[in-house]
Amino acid sequence: MASFKAITVTIIWTATAGFGLFAIGAYEHFRNPIWATGIATCLLGIHMVNMASYFKVAVERPSERFK
Amino acid sequence: MKKLLINMRYWMAPILILVTLASILMGGMFVWVGVALFGVGIILDTLTINMHPTGAGFDEHGDTNGMPTLQNTVMYVMLPVFALLQVALAWRVYQYTTGVAIEPGVLFGVLPVTMGITGVELVGAAISTGIFAGIGIIYGHELSHTKGFAFVVSRLMMGLSGSAHFSYAHVYNHHLELAHEDDPATSPRGRNIYHHFWLSHMGQSKFLFGMEATRLAKLNKPFVSLENRWIRGYLMSLPTMLLFTWVGGAVGIAAMFLVWTISNFELEALNYMEHYGLIREKGQPIDYRHSWDNANLFSAWFFIEIGRQGDHHDRGETHFWELDEVGSPDGRWGYFTEFVVALIPPLYHSVMKRKLATWDRDFATEGEREIAAKINAQAGYELPEGHDSYGTI
């Protein structure tokens, strides 16, 4: 259940941030090196926030033997 | 000459990686060569299932047959080779997104190529790249057991697949907590490879995240800083992300995501097969019995002896060419063969249930057997009295 919540949080965050990138026209300017650098940095940031959010929400130990 | 030949056996993966790189550059149907080579690997691995050679061994003077300078050079050279593999795919993404016409051409004045690429071929190129980027694990893993420059090379190599956290998590978590629930890379009995892929990847990144939070708090430094090795690890993936964003926007990121998914799946598949279902009590020493050895000829040479897990976990900083047979349980199949079986969880569980029953009987301590009995009941791994488990493993 915690994992489900965590995945939901990451999906919402990714969709919101992705919409933000779309709204500022990232899909039109990605060939501009400055835009590309900014977009790549944003995507990496989105990924890292996703990971950190998942760790905070899904608290179970990954290799727990007993359920 | 004899030593050189012994060392050349470990060049199988580097050569096939270069072949895959060339095939992506050549384009057309050749983009599928990486996938085909993986299939050939599965066949060869299965055909050599009963061949278990020793490691590189030692000469008459007791010196290792391994040639350290040569092998280290090969490992370091693999970093730019893996980067070039990504550049080759990125070039194909660029061609696809700019609509380059599909026609014969020549690259660098010598290499006949097909300019332009179809969508299906681009998927093939990304899968081929993912498969052989994933092979980079074996070098990233080997170098993670070093210090200084070589460790940074390991991090950069893993960073190409978005998993630079591995180098720390592997050494400071997996090697210390092996076969216990505190090790995310050890799969408990009953888990399938797909679930393990997710949990192990997230668990290892979480380990470094937590380790850095604790370390930086003790140093009274902010978590968000360039001193944070979890953050630095992800920043090592920025050049890859930038490359694929620039060449193809959303298409480029999708290709990169496919490469990362495949290569990380291979990484976690190896973790899965190396310790599946093995049990250690908290506080008890790590022993040879807590790893599945895999000394099958093709796997041993292709994966640079990574399958000699028992010895590796005993002597983590020992180079692969010095690893040897130590009496760990051995699944008696190669990684390629086992991987295919693991992709079909009911089949894998039916085999491993019996192998683990043999482990419980012949290797486990009394305490481990008690834990095993509880997990077996939960995972449906109980076998009837007088079951037909393996005679030896």
PDB file of C-alpha atoms in Angstrom, chain A residues 8-40:
ATOM      1  CA  THR A   8       1.035   7.667  -7.149  1.00  0.00           C
ATOM      2  CA  VAL A   9       2.971  10.610  -5.697  1.00  0.00           C
ATOM      3  CA  THR A  10       5.748  10.193  -8.265  1.00  0.00           C
ATOM      4  CA  ILE A  11       3.268   9.954 -11.144  1.00  0.00           C
ATOM      5  CA  ILE A  12       1.484  13.132 -10.050  1.00  0.00           C
ATOM      6  CA  TRP A  13       4.783  14.989  -9.600  1.00  0.00           C
ATOM      7  CA  THR A  14       6.154  13.786 -12.968  1.00  0.00           C
ATOM      8  CA  ALA A  15       2.941  14.687 -14.786  1.00  0.00           C
ATOM      9  CA  THR A  16       2.836  18.139 -13.190  1.00  0.00           C
ATOM     10  CA  ALA A  17       6.499  18.882 -13.894  1.00  0.00           C
ATOM     11  CA  GLY A  18       6.203  17.419 -17.401  1.00  0.00           C
ATOM     12  CA  PHE A  19       3.188  19.655 -18.085  1.00  0.00           C
ATOM     13  CA  GLY A  20       5.251  22.612 -16.867  1.00  0.00           C
ATOM     14  CA  LEU A  21       7.991  21.811 -19.373  1.00  0.00           C
ATOM     15  CA  PHE A  22       5.395  21.396 -22.109  1.00  0.00           C
ATOM     16  CA  ALA A  23       3.742  24.692 -21.181  1.00  0.00           C
ATOM     17  CA  ILE A  24       6.960  26.659 -21.558  1.00  0.00           C
ATOM     18  CA  GLY A  25       7.545  25.123 -24.986  1.00  0.00           C
ATOM     19  CA  ALA A  26      10.363  22.706 -24.171  1.00  0.00           C
ATOM     20  CA  TYR A  27       9.235  20.440 -27.011  1.00  0.00           C
ATOM     21  CA  GLU A  28       9.896  23.221 -29.534  1.00  0.00           C
ATOM     22  CA  HIS A  29      13.293  24.400 -28.320  1.00  0.00           C
ATOM     23  CA  PHE A  30      15.161  21.255 -27.298  1.00  0.00           C
ATOM     24  CA  ARG A  31      17.664  21.641 -30.171  1.00  0.00           C
ATOM     25  CA  ASN A  32      18.852  24.942 -28.718  1.00  0.00           C
ATOM     26  CA  PRO A  33      21.845  23.921 -26.558  1.00  0.00           C
ATOM     27  CA  ILE A  34      20.897  26.298 -23.751  1.00  0.00           C
ATOM     28  CA  TRP A  35      17.321  25.017 -23.707  1.00  0.00           C
ATOM     29  CA  ALA A  36      18.575  21.441 -23.929  1.00  0.00           C
ATOM     30  CA  THR A  37      20.805  21.981 -20.902  1.00  0.00           C
ATOM     31  CA  GLY A  38      17.928  23.494 -18.962  1.00  0.00           C
ATOM     32  CA  ILE A  39      15.495  20.747 -19.946  1.00  0.00           C
ATOM     33  CA  ALA A  40      17.974  17.970 -19.127  1.00  0.00           C
TER      34      ALA A  40
END
